[in-house]
Amino acid sequence: MNREQMIESVRAQMPERRWLHTLGVMETSIILAKRFGEDPIRAERAAILHDVAKYWATDRMESVIRERGLPAILLEYDKELWHAPVGAWVAEHEYGIDDMEVLDAIRYHTSGRRGMTKLDKVVCLADYMEPGRDFPGVDNIRELSEQDLDKALVAGFDSTISFLLQKNRRIFPLTIEARNALLESYI
Ligand code: DGI
Ligand code: FE
Ligand code: FE
Ligand code: FE
């Protein structure tokens, strides 16, 4: 499947506003990749597919998690997290992506993880700060991203964690590990 076919197929699976978000993540991933020395083509490829499963029904995501051997711990946490690992599965099995780093950038774009690759960071940060995003702190994240990929990403995780605390929701362990690991890297 070429780039245009992939774009049209992903676009057909989501409402227009989510497609506009995806376009924003594509554009921002390319900018961040160039800024921080990652391959913009691979960053864009992960961005195109990152939310491919976002509008799947819960039971469809659950079947993939159960039947395709994805981490069962996901089922104990927020359903909002599921589209990322399920999206990586779809990218591999329905879009034929065989670049493991691209698949991981999709898989970890919501939670992050310990030892994030540069590609993981670029896509996760682009998801936070693409031009269509508007939440408290987003301008600070954009400013930090001019200089420092890790600091900007920590600010992104901080905003998610504050949001989850406010809503009295649980925090997925990978998000805490991702933030801790980023902080360790600049002590
Ligand atoms: O898919 P998007 O809306 O573009 O963004 P995303 O993939 O970063 O998903 C964000 C949602 O995931 C947001 O509503 C917060 C929710 N979420 C729930 N629990 C956690 C979580 N996000 C993180 N990072 N960690 C959690 O524990
Ligand atoms: Fe997402
Ligand atoms: Fe995100
Ligand atoms: Fe997204």
mmCIF file of C-alpha atoms and ligand atoms in Angstrom:
data_model
loop_
_atom_site.group_PDB
_atom_site.id
_atom_site.type_symbol
_atom_site.label_atom_id
_atom_site.label_comp_id
_atom_site.label_asym_id
_atom_site.label_seq_id
_atom_site.Cartn_x
_atom_site.Cartn_y
_atom_site.Cartn_z
ATOM 1 C CA MET A 1 0.000 0.000 0.000
ATOM 2 C CA ASN A 2 1.500 3.358 -0.955
ATOM 3 C CA ARG A 3 1.354 6.548 1.137
ATOM 4 C CA GLU A 4 -1.727 7.946 -0.605
ATOM 5 C CA GLN A 5 -3.684 4.703 -0.277
ATOM 6 C CA MET A 6 -2.778 4.475 3.389
ATOM 7 C CA ILE A 7 -3.912 8.062 3.951
ATOM 8 C CA GLU A 8 -7.239 7.522 2.192
ATOM 9 C CA SER A 9 -7.888 4.297 4.077
ATOM 10 C CA VAL A 10 -7.153 5.819 7.488
ATOM 11 C CA ARG A 11 -9.171 8.917 6.688
ATOM 12 C CA ALA A 12 -12.216 6.775 5.826
ATOM 13 C CA GLN A 13 -12.119 5.210 9.315
ATOM 14 C CA MET A 14 -12.569 8.367 11.356
ATOM 15 C CA PRO A 15 -14.671 11.512 11.600
ATOM 16 C CA GLU A 16 -13.358 14.617 9.824
ATOM 17 C CA ARG A 17 -12.154 16.326 13.036
ATOM 18 C CA ARG A 18 -10.040 13.299 13.974
ATOM 19 C CA TRP A 19 -8.614 13.233 10.472
ATOM 20 C CA LEU A 20 -7.664 16.919 10.868
ATOM 21 C CA HIS A 21 -5.929 15.974 14.135
ATOM 22 C CA THR A 22 -4.061 13.200 12.279
ATOM 23 C CA LEU A 23 -2.949 15.690 9.606
ATOM 24 C CA GLY A 24 -1.702 17.945 12.415
ATOM 25 C CA VAL A 25 0.245 15.076 13.979
ATOM 26 C CA MET A 26 1.752 14.207 10.559
ATOM 27 C CA GLU A 27 2.904 17.777 9.977
ATOM 28 C CA THR A 28 4.209 18.218 13.534
ATOM 29 C CA SER A 29 5.976 14.831 13.535
ATOM 30 C CA ILE A 30 7.860 15.824 10.383
ATOM 31 C CA ILE A 31 8.934 19.144 11.931
ATOM 32 C CA LEU A 32 10.051 17.520 15.200
ATOM 33 C CA ALA A 33 11.828 14.687 13.381
ATOM 34 C CA LYS A 34 13.852 17.163 11.333
ATOM 35 C CA ARG A 35 14.552 19.317 14.388
ATOM 36 C CA PHE A 36 15.823 16.454 16.546
ATOM 37 C CA GLY A 37 17.501 14.257 13.937
ATOM 38 C CA GLU A 38 14.941 11.512 13.308
ATOM 39 C CA ASP A 39 13.748 10.234 9.923
ATOM 40 C CA PRO A 40 10.748 12.389 8.887
ATOM 41 C CA ILE A 41 9.381 9.699 6.550
ATOM 42 C CA ARG A 42 9.122 7.131 9.336
ATOM 43 C CA ALA A 43 7.765 9.751 11.731
ATOM 44 C CA GLU A 44 5.048 10.643 9.239
ATOM 45 C CA ARG A 45 4.234 6.966 8.621
ATOM 46 C CA ALA A 46 3.674 6.394 12.358
ATOM 47 C CA ALA A 47 1.659 9.621 12.575
ATOM 48 C CA ILE A 48 -0.676 8.614 9.728
ATOM 49 C CA LEU A 49 -1.559 5.388 11.521
ATOM 50 C CA HIS A 50 -1.283 6.423 15.181
ATOM 51 C CA ASP A 51 -5.042 6.816 15.805
ATOM 52 C CA VAL A 52 -6.262 4.285 13.218
ATOM 53 C CA ALA A 53 -8.117 2.284 15.899
ATOM 54 C CA LYS A 54 -9.430 5.308 17.818
ATOM 55 C CA TYR A 55 -13.023 4.791 16.661
ATOM 56 C CA TRP A 56 -13.172 1.049 16.941
ATOM 57 C CA ALA A 57 -15.896 -0.294 19.203
ATOM 58 C CA THR A 58 -14.637 -1.305 22.639
ATOM 59 C CA ASP A 59 -15.455 -4.992 22.118
ATOM 60 C CA ARG A 60 -13.552 -5.041 18.829
ATOM 61 C CA MET A 61 -10.449 -3.620 20.544
ATOM 62 C CA GLU A 62 -10.942 -6.061 23.393
ATOM 63 C CA SER A 63 -11.026 -9.023 20.974
ATOM 64 C CA VAL A 64 -7.714 -8.003 19.428
ATOM 65 C CA ILE A 65 -6.157 -7.594 22.889
ATOM 66 C CA ARG A 66 -7.425 -11.001 24.036
ATOM 67 C CA GLU A 67 -7.047 -13.027 20.868
ATOM 68 C CA ARG A 68 -3.811 -11.585 19.479
ATOM 69 C CA GLY A 69 -1.861 -11.764 22.699
ATOM 70 C CA LEU A 70 -1.580 -8.051 23.501
ATOM 71 C CA PRO A 71 -0.779 -7.237 27.173
ATOM 72 C CA ALA A 72 -3.826 -8.246 29.213
ATOM 73 C CA ILE A 73 -3.043 -5.583 31.823
ATOM 74 C CA LEU A 74 -4.525 -3.078 29.347
ATOM 75 C CA LEU A 75 -7.965 -4.488 30.077
ATOM 76 C CA GLU A 76 -7.642 -3.359 33.695
ATOM 77 C CA TYR A 77 -7.016 0.247 32.684
ATOM 78 C CA ASP A 78 -8.770 3.032 30.825
ATOM 79 C CA LYS A 79 -10.190 2.041 27.414
ATOM 80 C CA GLU A 80 -8.702 5.299 26.069
ATOM 81 C CA LEU A 81 -5.334 3.544 26.203
ATOM 82 C CA TRP A 82 -6.329 0.589 24.052
ATOM 83 C CA HIS A 83 -6.349 2.225 20.615
ATOM 84 C CA ALA A 84 -2.560 2.659 20.698
ATOM 85 C CA PRO A 85 -1.462 -1.016 20.993
ATOM 86 C CA VAL A 86 -4.439 -2.116 18.901
ATOM 87 C CA GLY A 87 -3.428 0.501 16.305
ATOM 88 C CA ALA A 88 0.075 -0.994 16.184
ATOM 89 C CA TRP A 89 -1.469 -4.407 15.585
ATOM 90 C CA VAL A 90 -3.621 -3.007 12.765
ATOM 91 C CA ALA A 91 -0.612 -1.216 11.253
ATOM 92 C CA GLU A 92 1.313 -4.474 11.183
ATOM 93 C CA HIS A 93 -1.426 -6.865 10.108
ATOM 94 C CA GLU A 94 -3.703 -4.731 7.965
ATOM 95 C CA TYR A 95 -1.274 -2.159 6.566
ATOM 96 C CA GLY A 96 1.776 -4.388 6.301
ATOM 97 C CA ILE A 97 4.091 -2.124 8.301
ATOM 98 C CA ASP A 98 7.167 -4.173 9.205
ATOM 99 C CA ASP A 99 9.331 -1.427 10.677
ATOM 100 C CA MET A 100 9.335 -2.328 14.380
ATOM 101 C CA GLU A 101 10.253 1.207 15.448
ATOM 102 C CA VAL A 102 7.307 2.648 13.544
ATOM 103 C CA LEU A 103 5.054 0.014 15.129
ATOM 104 C CA ASP A 104 6.419 0.868 18.599
ATOM 105 C CA ALA A 105 5.880 4.597 18.051
ATOM 106 C CA ILE A 106 2.213 3.803 17.352
ATOM 107 C CA ARG A 107 2.002 1.297 20.229
ATOM 108 C CA TYR A 108 3.377 3.729 22.827
ATOM 109 C CA HIS A 109 1.999 7.028 21.523
ATOM 110 C CA THR A 110 -0.551 7.340 24.356
ATOM 111 C CA SER A 111 1.221 5.859 27.373
ATOM 112 C CA GLY A 112 4.874 6.318 26.523
ATOM 113 C CA ARG A 113 7.263 3.761 28.066
ATOM 114 C CA ARG A 114 10.638 3.537 29.799
ATOM 115 C CA GLY A 115 13.471 4.085 27.323
ATOM 116 C CA MET A 116 11.406 5.729 24.595
ATOM 117 C CA THR A 117 13.152 5.878 21.215
ATOM 118 C CA LYS A 118 13.489 9.222 19.495
ATOM 119 C CA LEU A 119 10.739 8.141 17.112
ATOM 120 C CA ASP A 120 8.444 7.293 20.068
ATOM 121 C CA LYS A 121 9.115 10.725 21.537
ATOM 122 C CA VAL A 122 8.524 12.604 18.294
ATOM 123 C CA VAL A 123 5.136 10.988 17.657
ATOM 124 C CA CYS A 124 3.973 11.200 21.271
ATOM 125 C CA LEU A 125 4.965 14.864 21.517
ATOM 126 C CA ALA A 126 3.405 15.702 18.140
ATOM 127 C CA ASP A 127 0.182 14.122 19.403
ATOM 128 C CA TYR A 128 0.250 16.539 22.361
ATOM 129 C CA MET A 129 1.106 19.718 20.492
ATOM 130 C CA GLU A 130 -0.220 19.532 16.906
ATOM 131 C CA PRO A 131 -1.799 22.868 15.891
ATOM 132 C CA GLY A 132 -5.366 21.726 16.604
ATOM 133 C CA ARG A 133 -4.678 20.891 20.263
ATOM 134 C CA ASP A 134 -5.941 23.281 22.900
ATOM 135 C CA PHE A 135 -5.613 22.407 26.593
ATOM 136 C CA PRO A 136 -4.060 24.136 29.612
ATOM 137 C CA GLY A 137 -0.285 24.069 29.212
ATOM 138 C CA VAL A 138 -0.136 23.279 25.502
ATOM 139 C CA ASP A 139 1.665 26.540 24.673
ATOM 140 C CA ASN A 140 4.325 25.756 27.264
ATOM 141 C CA ILE A 141 4.801 22.327 25.648
ATOM 142 C CA ARG A 142 5.151 23.999 22.221
ATOM 143 C CA GLU A 143 7.727 26.444 23.594
ATOM 144 C CA LEU A 144 9.781 23.720 25.268
ATOM 145 C CA SER A 145 9.674 21.710 22.023
ATOM 146 C CA GLU A 146 11.675 24.440 20.279
ATOM 147 C CA GLN A 147 14.731 23.386 22.301
ATOM 148 C CA ASP A 148 14.279 20.180 24.222
ATOM 149 C CA LEU A 149 12.384 17.059 23.166
ATOM 150 C CA ASP A 150 12.553 15.409 26.616
ATOM 151 C CA LYS A 151 11.487 18.471 28.622
ATOM 152 C CA ALA A 152 8.567 19.083 26.284
ATOM 153 C CA LEU A 153 7.476 15.469 26.585
ATOM 154 C CA VAL A 154 7.695 15.545 30.402
ATOM 155 C CA ALA A 155 5.443 18.613 30.317
ATOM 156 C CA GLY A 156 3.054 16.624 28.135
ATOM 157 C CA PHE A 157 2.945 13.698 30.554
ATOM 158 C CA ASP A 158 2.539 16.175 33.438
ATOM 159 C CA SER A 159 -0.573 17.561 31.780
ATOM 160 C CA THR A 160 -2.038 14.072 31.270
ATOM 161 C CA ILE A 161 -1.214 13.026 34.834
ATOM 162 C CA SER A 162 -2.763 16.216 36.286
ATOM 163 C CA PHE A 163 -5.854 15.625 34.177
ATOM 164 C CA LEU A 164 -6.152 12.034 35.395
ATOM 165 C CA LEU A 165 -5.625 13.099 39.034
ATOM 166 C CA GLN A 166 -8.316 15.749 38.685
ATOM 167 C CA LYS A 167 -10.756 13.184 37.326
ATOM 168 C CA ASN A 168 -9.766 10.702 40.026
ATOM 169 C CA ARG A 169 -8.726 8.196 37.344
ATOM 170 C CA ARG A 170 -5.909 5.680 37.617
ATOM 171 C CA ILE A 171 -2.581 6.258 35.906
ATOM 172 C CA PHE A 172 -1.271 3.524 33.645
ATOM 173 C CA PRO A 173 2.142 2.307 34.937
ATOM 174 C CA LEU A 174 3.903 2.896 31.593
ATOM 175 C CA THR A 175 3.058 6.602 31.770
ATOM 176 C CA ILE A 176 4.730 6.904 35.176
ATOM 177 C CA GLU A 177 7.712 4.872 33.982
ATOM 178 C CA ALA A 178 8.016 6.994 30.854
ATOM 179 C CA ARG A 179 8.050 10.216 32.870
ATOM 180 C CA ASN A 180 10.501 8.860 35.464
ATOM 181 C CA ALA A 181 12.879 7.644 32.756
ATOM 182 C CA LEU A 182 12.827 11.010 30.974
ATOM 183 C CA LEU A 183 13.590 12.823 34.243
ATOM 184 C CA GLU A 184 16.430 10.395 35.057
ATOM 185 C CA SER A 185 18.013 11.140 31.697
ATOM 186 C CA TYR A 186 18.547 14.794 32.564
ATOM 187 C CA ILE A 187 19.578 14.734 36.210
HETATM 188 O O1 DGI B 1 -5.805 9.615 20.788
HETATM 189 P P1 DGI B 1 -5.600 11.062 21.128
HETATM 190 O O2 DGI B 1 -6.842 11.701 21.680
HETATM 191 O O3 DGI B 1 -5.033 11.839 20.002
HETATM 192 O O4 DGI B 1 -4.525 11.156 22.304
HETATM 193 P P2 DGI B 1 -3.880 9.973 23.150
HETATM 194 O O5 DGI B 1 -3.634 8.808 22.317
HETATM 195 O O6 DGI B 1 -2.707 10.588 23.840
HETATM 196 O O7 DGI B 1 -5.005 9.572 24.215
HETATM 197 C C1 DGI B 1 -5.198 10.428 25.289
HETATM 198 C C2 DGI B 1 -6.250 9.898 26.206
HETATM 199 O O8 DGI B 1 -5.791 8.779 26.965
HETATM 200 C C3 DGI B 1 -6.598 10.992 27.201
HETATM 201 O O9 DGI B 1 -8.023 11.083 27.250
HETATM 202 C C4 DGI B 1 -6.050 10.502 28.489
HETATM 203 C C5 DGI B 1 -6.202 8.995 28.289
HETATM 204 N N1 DGI B 1 -5.513 8.221 29.303
HETATM 205 C C6 DGI B 1 -6.149 7.477 30.208
HETATM 206 N N2 DGI B 1 -5.312 6.915 31.064
HETATM 207 C C7 DGI B 1 -4.093 7.303 30.714
HETATM 208 C C8 DGI B 1 -4.213 8.122 29.592
HETATM 209 N N3 DGI B 1 -3.144 8.645 28.997
HETATM 210 C C9 DGI B 1 -1.942 8.346 29.526
HETATM 211 N N4 DGI B 1 -0.838 8.845 28.937
HETATM 212 N N5 DGI B 1 -1.776 7.573 30.633
HETATM 213 C C10 DGI B 1 -2.822 7.029 31.283
HETATM 214 O O10 DGI B 1 -2.668 6.361 32.304
HETATM 215 FE FE FE B 2 -4.166 8.419 20.262
HETATM 216 FE FE FE B 3 -0.889 11.504 23.542
HETATM 217 FE FE FE B 4 -3.757 11.307 18.410
#
